[in-house]
Amino acid sequence: MAEEFNLPGSSFEEVQKIIKGYSHAPENSTLESLSKLIGLHLTIISRNNKFLTDIGLITGGMKKTATDLGKRLGRALDHKQAEDGRRYWKEAVQTNEKVSGLVTTVRIKGGMSEKDFSDHVLYVSGQKNNAGNRTGARCVVDVLLAAGLLQEADGKLNVAIAIQDPEISTPATIVQPLVDGQIAPTIQPPVAPVTASLPPIATSITPQIAINIQLHLPETENAEVYEKLFKALKEHLLPKA
């Protein structure tokens, strides 16, 4: 059997309320002052203090003070910051190898029902099997779920699979020799795509022909010569009507 450990003495909801209370309370708070602050009986607070101390959320003797982690978790819970709350719960659980080691059982068994795992938590804690400790064991299950170490689907608990960020492609590298004989990778700068603007290509071309005619007129005063010349031009060059 694993080494015994302390269980919470309340439901997960009450434990969260106590954590938020400690995060707001001044240092070295008494049970009486915290009870007035959060509206829970001091005996309820007292039976949770050992567990909260074990996972690094509060510290002290008769008078308790929230640790830095406890203050951060309390603030995240108070402001309903789920992602920060998950991260701080996980950090708290991992400070105690007895509590964090409970996840290994779920991994080995390939998943467990909530009831079976809650019963297992109570058994390995070494605490008595009574109503208060069964509530505390169930609270530990909720803490592991809140920490993102376990996930629940259809009443079955499994070890949560960490979501990996998609791989980011890196530029190709070339290797160049250094003066002292060593080599160092040099990042090949990305090559910008080259685009060229081409002139538009005509899809159809209609040929055009231009004819220039130069006339050398004879030097004469005979009008008949000019008349015959223009008549010949009209007959042979100009289109007929």
PDB file of C-alpha atoms in Angstrom:
ATOM      1  CA  MET A   1       0.000   0.000   0.000  1.00  0.00           C
ATOM      2  CA  ALA A   2       1.195   3.500  -0.759  1.00  0.00           C
ATOM      3  CA  GLU A   3       2.198   5.730   2.134  1.00  0.00           C
ATOM      4  CA  GLU A   4      -0.778   7.297   3.884  1.00  0.00           C
ATOM      5  CA  PHE A   5      -1.776  10.879   3.177  1.00  0.00           C
ATOM      6  CA  ASN A   6      -4.343  13.398   4.391  1.00  0.00           C
ATOM      7  CA  LEU A   7      -7.701  13.759   2.673  1.00  0.00           C
ATOM      8  CA  PRO A   8      -9.807  16.909   2.414  1.00  0.00           C
ATOM      9  CA  GLY A   9     -12.693  17.049   4.854  1.00  0.00           C
ATOM     10  CA  SER A  10     -15.247  18.636   2.542  1.00  0.00           C
ATOM     11  CA  SER A  11     -16.620  18.694  -0.963  1.00  0.00           C
ATOM     12  CA  PHE A  12     -14.637  20.280  -3.790  1.00  0.00           C
ATOM     13  CA  GLU A  13     -16.931  23.333  -3.709  1.00  0.00           C
ATOM     14  CA  GLU A  14     -16.237  23.985  -0.023  1.00  0.00           C
ATOM     15  CA  VAL A  15     -12.494  23.465  -0.496  1.00  0.00           C
ATOM     16  CA  GLN A  16     -12.466  26.082  -3.258  1.00  0.00           C
ATOM     17  CA  LYS A  17     -14.356  28.487  -0.986  1.00  0.00           C
ATOM     18  CA  ILE A  18     -11.760  27.979   1.766  1.00  0.00           C
ATOM     19  CA  ILE A  19      -8.887  28.592  -0.677  1.00  0.00           C
ATOM     20  CA  LYS A  20     -10.488  31.832  -1.865  1.00  0.00           C
ATOM     21  CA  GLY A  21     -10.977  32.860   1.769  1.00  0.00           C
ATOM     22  CA  TYR A  22      -7.323  32.312   2.646  1.00  0.00           C
ATOM     23  CA  SER A  23      -6.260  34.268  -0.465  1.00  0.00           C
ATOM     24  CA  HIS A  24      -8.224  37.295   0.818  1.00  0.00           C
ATOM     25  CA  ALA A  25      -7.431  36.909   4.514  1.00  0.00           C
ATOM     26  CA  PRO A  26      -4.486  38.673   6.168  1.00  0.00           C
ATOM     27  CA  GLU A  27      -1.437  36.675   7.183  1.00  0.00           C
ATOM     28  CA  ASN A  28      -1.628  34.470  10.272  1.00  0.00           C
ATOM     29  CA  SER A  29      -5.413  34.261  10.206  1.00  0.00           C
ATOM     30  CA  THR A  30      -7.228  32.313  12.907  1.00  0.00           C
ATOM     31  CA  LEU A  31      -9.997  29.832  12.216  1.00  0.00           C
ATOM     32  CA  GLU A  32     -12.479  32.218  13.810  1.00  0.00           C
ATOM     33  CA  SER A  33     -11.552  35.156  11.573  1.00  0.00           C
ATOM     34  CA  LEU A  34     -11.615  33.023   8.421  1.00  0.00           C
ATOM     35  CA  SER A  35     -14.946  31.502   9.453  1.00  0.00           C
ATOM     36  CA  LYS A  36     -16.470  34.976   9.681  1.00  0.00           C
ATOM     37  CA  LEU A  37     -14.953  35.935   6.329  1.00  0.00           C
ATOM     38  CA  ILE A  38     -16.293  33.016   4.268  1.00  0.00           C
ATOM     39  CA  GLY A  39     -19.337  31.937   6.265  1.00  0.00           C
ATOM     40  CA  LEU A  40     -18.231  28.347   6.967  1.00  0.00           C
ATOM     41  CA  HIS A  41     -18.021  26.831  10.432  1.00  0.00           C
ATOM     42  CA  LEU A  42     -14.489  26.741  11.800  1.00  0.00           C
ATOM     43  CA  THR A  43     -14.625  22.929  12.155  1.00  0.00           C
ATOM     44  CA  ILE A  44     -15.212  22.624   8.388  1.00  0.00           C
ATOM     45  CA  ILE A  45     -12.175  24.804   7.717  1.00  0.00           C
ATOM     46  CA  SER A  46     -10.054  22.933  10.252  1.00  0.00           C
ATOM     47  CA  ARG A  47     -10.574  19.478   8.747  1.00  0.00           C
ATOM     48  CA  ASN A  48      -9.326  20.718   5.351  1.00  0.00           C
ATOM     49  CA  ASN A  49      -6.203  22.526   6.549  1.00  0.00           C
ATOM     50  CA  LYS A  50      -3.916  19.462   6.589  1.00  0.00           C
ATOM     51  CA  PHE A  51      -4.677  18.617   2.973  1.00  0.00           C
ATOM     52  CA  LEU A  52      -4.264  22.247   1.836  1.00  0.00           C
ATOM     53  CA  THR A  53      -0.937  22.372   3.673  1.00  0.00           C
ATOM     54  CA  ASP A  54       0.197  19.090   2.090  1.00  0.00           C
ATOM     55  CA  ILE A  55      -0.311  20.465  -1.442  1.00  0.00           C
ATOM     56  CA  GLY A  56       1.384  23.777  -0.692  1.00  0.00           C
ATOM     57  CA  LEU A  57      -1.581  26.176  -0.660  1.00  0.00           C
ATOM     58  CA  ILE A  58      -1.398  27.324   2.982  1.00  0.00           C
ATOM     59  CA  THR A  59       1.289  27.340   5.649  1.00  0.00           C
ATOM     60  CA  GLY A  60       1.583  27.980   9.372  1.00  0.00           C
ATOM     61  CA  GLY A  61       0.702  26.482  12.742  1.00  0.00           C
ATOM     62  CA  MET A  62      -2.419  27.431  14.659  1.00  0.00           C
ATOM     63  CA  LYS A  63      -2.673  30.518  12.469  1.00  0.00           C
ATOM     64  CA  LYS A  64      -2.560  30.022   8.716  1.00  0.00           C
ATOM     65  CA  THR A  65      -1.364  32.081   5.774  1.00  0.00           C
ATOM     66  CA  ALA A  66      -1.945  31.461   2.079  1.00  0.00           C
ATOM     67  CA  THR A  67       1.239  30.699   0.167  1.00  0.00           C
ATOM     68  CA  ASP A  68       2.016  32.562  -3.037  1.00  0.00           C
ATOM     69  CA  LEU A  69       0.602  29.605  -4.973  1.00  0.00           C
ATOM     70  CA  GLY A  70      -2.480  29.601  -2.739  1.00  0.00           C
ATOM     71  CA  LYS A  71      -3.039  33.307  -3.387  1.00  0.00           C
ATOM     72  CA  ARG A  72      -2.695  32.854  -7.139  1.00  0.00           C
ATOM     73  CA  LEU A  73      -5.101  29.911  -7.163  1.00  0.00           C
ATOM     74  CA  GLY A  74      -7.580  31.750  -4.939  1.00  0.00           C
ATOM     75  CA  ARG A  75      -7.520  34.769  -7.229  1.00  0.00           C
ATOM     76  CA  ALA A  76      -7.995  32.606 -10.337  1.00  0.00           C
ATOM     77  CA  LEU A  77     -10.974  30.861  -8.707  1.00  0.00           C
ATOM     78  CA  ASP A  78     -12.404  34.179  -7.535  1.00  0.00           C
ATOM     79  CA  HIS A  79     -12.241  35.621 -11.063  1.00  0.00           C
ATOM     80  CA  LYS A  80     -13.326  32.370 -12.754  1.00  0.00           C
ATOM     81  CA  GLN A  81     -10.122  32.127 -14.800  1.00  0.00           C
ATOM     82  CA  ALA A  82     -10.374  28.446 -15.722  1.00  0.00           C
ATOM     83  CA  GLU A  83      -7.045  28.105 -17.553  1.00  0.00           C
ATOM     84  CA  ASP A  84      -5.024  29.765 -14.776  1.00  0.00           C
ATOM     85  CA  GLY A  85      -6.945  27.758 -12.195  1.00  0.00           C
ATOM     86  CA  ARG A  86      -6.084  24.514 -13.994  1.00  0.00           C
ATOM     87  CA  ARG A  87      -2.394  25.453 -14.110  1.00  0.00           C
ATOM     88  CA  TYR A  88      -2.242  26.361 -10.399  1.00  0.00           C
ATOM     89  CA  TRP A  89      -4.147  23.228  -9.345  1.00  0.00           C
ATOM     90  CA  LYS A  90      -1.679  21.153 -11.341  1.00  0.00           C
ATOM     91  CA  GLU A  91       1.267  22.905  -9.703  1.00  0.00           C
ATOM     92  CA  ALA A  92      -0.249  22.276  -6.266  1.00  0.00           C
ATOM     93  CA  VAL A  93      -0.872  18.570  -6.945  1.00  0.00           C
ATOM     94  CA  GLN A  94       2.649  18.060  -8.261  1.00  0.00           C
ATOM     95  CA  THR A  95       4.154  19.412  -5.038  1.00  0.00           C
ATOM     96  CA  ASN A  96       2.894  16.242  -3.308  1.00  0.00           C
ATOM     97  CA  GLU A  97       4.079  12.974  -4.832  1.00  0.00           C
ATOM     98  CA  LYS A  98       1.504  10.932  -2.891  1.00  0.00           C
ATOM     99  CA  VAL A  99      -1.404  12.801  -4.473  1.00  0.00           C
ATOM    100  CA  SER A 100       0.129  13.186  -7.927  1.00  0.00           C
ATOM    101  CA  GLY A 101       1.081   9.494  -7.912  1.00  0.00           C
ATOM    102  CA  LEU A 102      -2.598   8.515  -7.859  1.00  0.00           C
ATOM    103  CA  VAL A 103      -2.739   9.217 -11.595  1.00  0.00           C
ATOM    104  CA  THR A 104      -0.372   6.290 -12.214  1.00  0.00           C
ATOM    105  CA  THR A 105      -3.029   3.796 -11.109  1.00  0.00           C
ATOM    106  CA  VAL A 106      -5.469   5.115 -13.717  1.00  0.00           C
ATOM    107  CA  ARG A 107      -2.770   4.880 -16.382  1.00  0.00           C
ATOM    108  CA  ILE A 108      -1.844   1.291 -15.470  1.00  0.00           C
ATOM    109  CA  LYS A 109      -5.468   0.139 -15.461  1.00  0.00           C
ATOM    110  CA  GLY A 110      -6.217   1.913 -18.738  1.00  0.00           C
ATOM    111  CA  GLY A 111      -9.006   3.919 -17.113  1.00  0.00           C
ATOM    112  CA  MET A 112     -11.293   3.506 -14.099  1.00  0.00           C
ATOM    113  CA  SER A 113     -14.847   4.367 -13.179  1.00  0.00           C
ATOM    114  CA  GLU A 114     -15.256   7.400 -10.935  1.00  0.00           C
ATOM    115  CA  LYS A 115     -16.510   5.240  -8.060  1.00  0.00           C
ATOM    116  CA  ASP A 116     -13.700   2.692  -8.354  1.00  0.00           C
ATOM    117  CA  PHE A 117     -11.048   5.390  -8.422  1.00  0.00           C
ATOM    118  CA  SER A 118     -12.646   7.262  -5.519  1.00  0.00           C
ATOM    119  CA  ASP A 119     -12.662   4.013  -3.519  1.00  0.00           C
ATOM    120  CA  HIS A 120      -9.012   3.482  -4.457  1.00  0.00           C
ATOM    121  CA  VAL A 121      -8.082   6.987  -3.250  1.00  0.00           C
ATOM    122  CA  LEU A 122      -9.761   6.323   0.095  1.00  0.00           C
ATOM    123  CA  TYR A 123      -8.052   2.935   0.425  1.00  0.00           C
ATOM    124  CA  VAL A 124      -4.490   4.082  -0.324  1.00  0.00           C
ATOM    125  CA  SER A 125      -4.910   7.183   1.866  1.00  0.00           C
ATOM    126  CA  GLY A 126      -5.060   4.880   4.882  1.00  0.00           C
ATOM    127  CA  GLN A 127      -8.018   6.805   6.331  1.00  0.00           C
ATOM    128  CA  LYS A 128     -11.150   5.241   7.809  1.00  0.00           C
ATOM    129  CA  ASN A 129     -14.034   4.325   5.546  1.00  0.00           C
ATOM    130  CA  ASN A 130     -16.647   6.789   6.732  1.00  0.00           C
ATOM    131  CA  ALA A 131     -18.887   9.375   5.092  1.00  0.00           C
ATOM    132  CA  GLY A 132     -16.509  12.286   5.681  1.00  0.00           C
ATOM    133  CA  ASN A 133     -13.498  10.512   4.193  1.00  0.00           C
ATOM    134  CA  ARG A 134     -15.513   9.239   1.231  1.00  0.00           C
ATOM    135  CA  THR A 135     -16.419  12.869   0.529  1.00  0.00           C
ATOM    136  CA  GLY A 136     -12.740  13.786   0.853  1.00  0.00           C
ATOM    137  CA  ALA A 137     -11.684  11.012  -1.549  1.00  0.00           C
ATOM    138  CA  ARG A 138     -14.212  12.246  -4.094  1.00  0.00           C
ATOM    139  CA  CYS A 139     -12.813  15.765  -3.605  1.00  0.00           C
ATOM    140  CA  VAL A 140      -9.321  14.483  -4.498  1.00  0.00           C
ATOM    141  CA  VAL A 141     -10.769  13.070  -7.732  1.00  0.00           C
ATOM    142  CA  ASP A 142     -12.244  16.500  -8.508  1.00  0.00           C
ATOM    143  CA  VAL A 143      -8.902  18.166  -7.760  1.00  0.00           C
ATOM    144  CA  LEU A 144      -7.119  15.879 -10.251  1.00  0.00           C
ATOM    145  CA  LEU A 145      -9.791  16.663 -12.845  1.00  0.00           C
ATOM    146  CA  ALA A 146      -9.477  20.410 -12.170  1.00  0.00           C
ATOM    147  CA  ALA A 147      -5.697  20.102 -12.544  1.00  0.00           C
ATOM    148  CA  GLY A 148      -6.146  18.600 -16.013  1.00  0.00           C
ATOM    149  CA  LEU A 149      -4.316  15.401 -15.008  1.00  0.00           C
ATOM    150  CA  LEU A 150      -7.428  13.265 -15.479  1.00  0.00           C
ATOM    151  CA  GLN A 151     -10.318  13.578 -17.882  1.00  0.00           C
ATOM    152  CA  GLU A 152     -13.803  12.123 -17.618  1.00  0.00           C
ATOM    153  CA  ALA A 153     -16.004  10.715 -20.362  1.00  0.00           C
ATOM    154  CA  ASP A 154     -19.191   8.677 -19.868  1.00  0.00           C
ATOM    155  CA  GLY A 155     -18.433   8.049 -16.216  1.00  0.00           C
ATOM    156  CA  LYS A 156     -14.917   6.730 -16.906  1.00  0.00           C
ATOM    157  CA  LEU A 157     -11.692   8.438 -15.875  1.00  0.00           C
ATOM    158  CA  ASN A 158      -8.594   8.381 -18.065  1.00  0.00           C
ATOM    159  CA  VAL A 159      -5.228  10.072 -17.916  1.00  0.00           C
ATOM    160  CA  ALA A 160      -5.479  13.351 -19.791  1.00  0.00           C
ATOM    161  CA  ILE A 161      -3.477  13.545 -22.998  1.00  0.00           C
ATOM    162  CA  ALA A 162      -1.456  16.715 -23.299  1.00  0.00           C
ATOM    163  CA  ILE A 163      -2.289  18.629 -26.486  1.00  0.00           C
ATOM    164  CA  GLN A 164       0.857  19.288 -28.430  1.00  0.00           C
ATOM    165  CA  ASP A 165       1.266  22.468 -30.402  1.00  0.00           C
ATOM    166  CA  PRO A 166       1.498  21.840 -34.140  1.00  0.00           C
ATOM    167  CA  GLU A 167       5.056  21.664 -35.365  1.00  0.00           C
ATOM    168  CA  ILE A 168       6.340  24.879 -36.799  1.00  0.00           C
ATOM    169  CA  SER A 169       8.351  24.471 -39.961  1.00  0.00           C
ATOM    170  CA  THR A 170      11.826  25.957 -39.817  1.00  0.00           C
ATOM    171  CA  PRO A 171      13.869  27.403 -42.671  1.00  0.00           C
ATOM    172  CA  ALA A 172      16.342  25.122 -44.392  1.00  0.00           C
ATOM    173  CA  THR A 173      19.909  25.421 -43.166  1.00  0.00           C
ATOM    174  CA  ILE A 174      23.219  25.243 -44.929  1.00  0.00           C
ATOM    175  CA  VAL A 175      26.512  24.411 -43.268  1.00  0.00           C
ATOM    176  CA  GLN A 176      29.525  26.623 -43.746  1.00  0.00           C
ATOM    177  CA  PRO A 177      33.064  25.932 -42.468  1.00  0.00           C
ATOM    178  CA  LEU A 178      34.588  28.326 -39.958  1.00  0.00           C
ATOM    179  CA  VAL A 179      38.176  29.487 -39.871  1.00  0.00           C
ATOM    180  CA  ASP A 180      39.120  27.188 -36.981  1.00  0.00           C
ATOM    181  CA  GLY A 181      37.832  24.112 -38.758  1.00  0.00           C
ATOM    182  CA  GLN A 182      34.497  23.916 -36.970  1.00  0.00           C
ATOM    183  CA  ILE A 183      31.210  24.211 -38.742  1.00  0.00           C
ATOM    184  CA  ALA A 184      28.156  26.194 -37.811  1.00  0.00           C
ATOM    185  CA  PRO A 185      24.677  26.161 -39.278  1.00  0.00           C
ATOM    186  CA  THR A 186      23.610  29.238 -41.131  1.00  0.00           C
ATOM    187  CA  ILE A 187      19.953  29.934 -41.691  1.00  0.00           C
ATOM    188  CA  GLN A 188      19.170  30.105 -45.342  1.00  0.00           C
ATOM    189  CA  PRO A 189      17.056  33.218 -45.874  1.00  0.00           C
ATOM    190  CA  PRO A 190      13.695  32.503 -47.422  1.00  0.00           C
ATOM    191  CA  VAL A 191      13.515  33.063 -51.143  1.00  0.00           C
ATOM    192  CA  ALA A 192      10.830  35.496 -52.121  1.00  0.00           C
ATOM    193  CA  PRO A 193       8.678  34.397 -55.026  1.00  0.00           C
ATOM    194  CA  VAL A 194       9.549  36.165 -58.266  1.00  0.00           C
ATOM    195  CA  THR A 195       6.742  37.454 -60.380  1.00  0.00           C
ATOM    196  CA  ALA A 196       7.115  39.115 -63.773  1.00  0.00           C
ATOM    197  CA  SER A 197       4.592  41.201 -65.607  1.00  0.00           C
ATOM    198  CA  LEU A 198       4.362  40.189 -69.242  1.00  0.00           C
ATOM    199  CA  PRO A 199       2.875  42.429 -71.907  1.00  0.00           C
ATOM    200  CA  PRO A 200      -0.506  41.332 -73.136  1.00  0.00           C
ATOM    201  CA  ILE A 201      -0.387  39.050 -76.146  1.00  0.00           C
ATOM    202  CA  ALA A 202      -2.749  39.854 -78.963  1.00  0.00           C
ATOM    203  CA  THR A 203      -4.954  36.939 -79.805  1.00  0.00           C
ATOM    204  CA  SER A 204      -5.496  38.039 -83.418  1.00  0.00           C
ATOM    205  CA  ILE A 205      -3.603  40.425 -85.679  1.00  0.00           C
ATOM    206  CA  THR A 206      -5.084  41.999 -88.835  1.00  0.00           C
ATOM    207  CA  PRO A 207      -2.358  42.878 -91.371  1.00  0.00           C
ATOM    208  CA  GLN A 208      -2.443  46.397 -92.709  1.00  0.00           C
ATOM    209  CA  ILE A 209      -0.742  47.525 -95.952  1.00  0.00           C
ATOM    210  CA  ALA A 210       0.049  51.112 -96.790  1.00  0.00           C
ATOM    211  CA  ILE A 211       1.162  52.138-100.323  1.00  0.00           C
ATOM    212  CA  ASN A 212       2.798  55.457-100.970  1.00  0.00           C
ATOM    213  CA  ILE A 213       2.819  56.680-104.601  1.00  0.00           C
ATOM    214  CA  GLN A 214       5.113  59.449-105.672  1.00  0.00           C
ATOM    215  CA  LEU A 215       4.382  61.178-108.980  1.00  0.00           C
ATOM    216  CA  HIS A 216       6.918  63.134-110.897  1.00  0.00           C
ATOM    217  CA  LEU A 217       4.901  65.455-113.122  1.00  0.00           C
ATOM    218  CA  PRO A 218       6.472  66.649-116.348  1.00  0.00           C
ATOM    219  CA  GLU A 219       7.076  70.321-116.789  1.00  0.00           C
ATOM    220  CA  THR A 220       4.532  71.237-119.423  1.00  0.00           C
ATOM    221  CA  GLU A 221       1.771  73.702-119.961  1.00  0.00           C
ATOM    222  CA  ASN A 222      -0.288  71.207-121.941  1.00  0.00           C
ATOM    223  CA  ALA A 223      -3.426  70.564-119.868  1.00  0.00           C
ATOM    224  CA  GLU A 224      -4.197  67.431-121.834  1.00  0.00           C
ATOM    225  CA  VAL A 225      -1.142  65.689-120.350  1.00  0.00           C
ATOM    226  CA  TYR A 226      -2.389  66.239-116.786  1.00  0.00           C
ATOM    227  CA  GLU A 227      -5.904  65.241-117.706  1.00  0.00           C
ATOM    228  CA  LYS A 228      -4.752  61.879-119.102  1.00  0.00           C
ATOM    229  CA  LEU A 229      -2.544  61.280-116.063  1.00  0.00           C
ATOM    230  CA  PHE A 230      -5.334  61.787-113.500  1.00  0.00           C
ATOM    231  CA  LYS A 231      -7.702  59.730-115.620  1.00  0.00           C
ATOM    232  CA  ALA A 232      -5.242  56.825-115.568  1.00  0.00           C
ATOM    233  CA  LEU A 233      -4.857  57.096-111.758  1.00  0.00           C
ATOM    234  CA  LYS A 234      -8.584  57.028-111.274  1.00  0.00           C
ATOM    235  CA  GLU A 235      -8.995  54.042-113.559  1.00  0.00           C
ATOM    236  CA  HIS A 236      -6.231  51.850-112.134  1.00  0.00           C
ATOM    237  CA  LEU A 237      -5.875  52.832-108.455  1.00  0.00           C
ATOM    238  CA  LEU A 238      -9.159  54.122-107.092  1.00  0.00           C
ATOM    239  CA  PRO A 239     -11.922  51.600-106.326  1.00  0.00           C
ATOM    240  CA  LYS A 240     -14.687  51.526-108.833  1.00  0.00           C
ATOM    241  CA  ALA A 241     -18.150  52.540-107.646  1.00  0.00           C
TER     242      ALA A 241
END
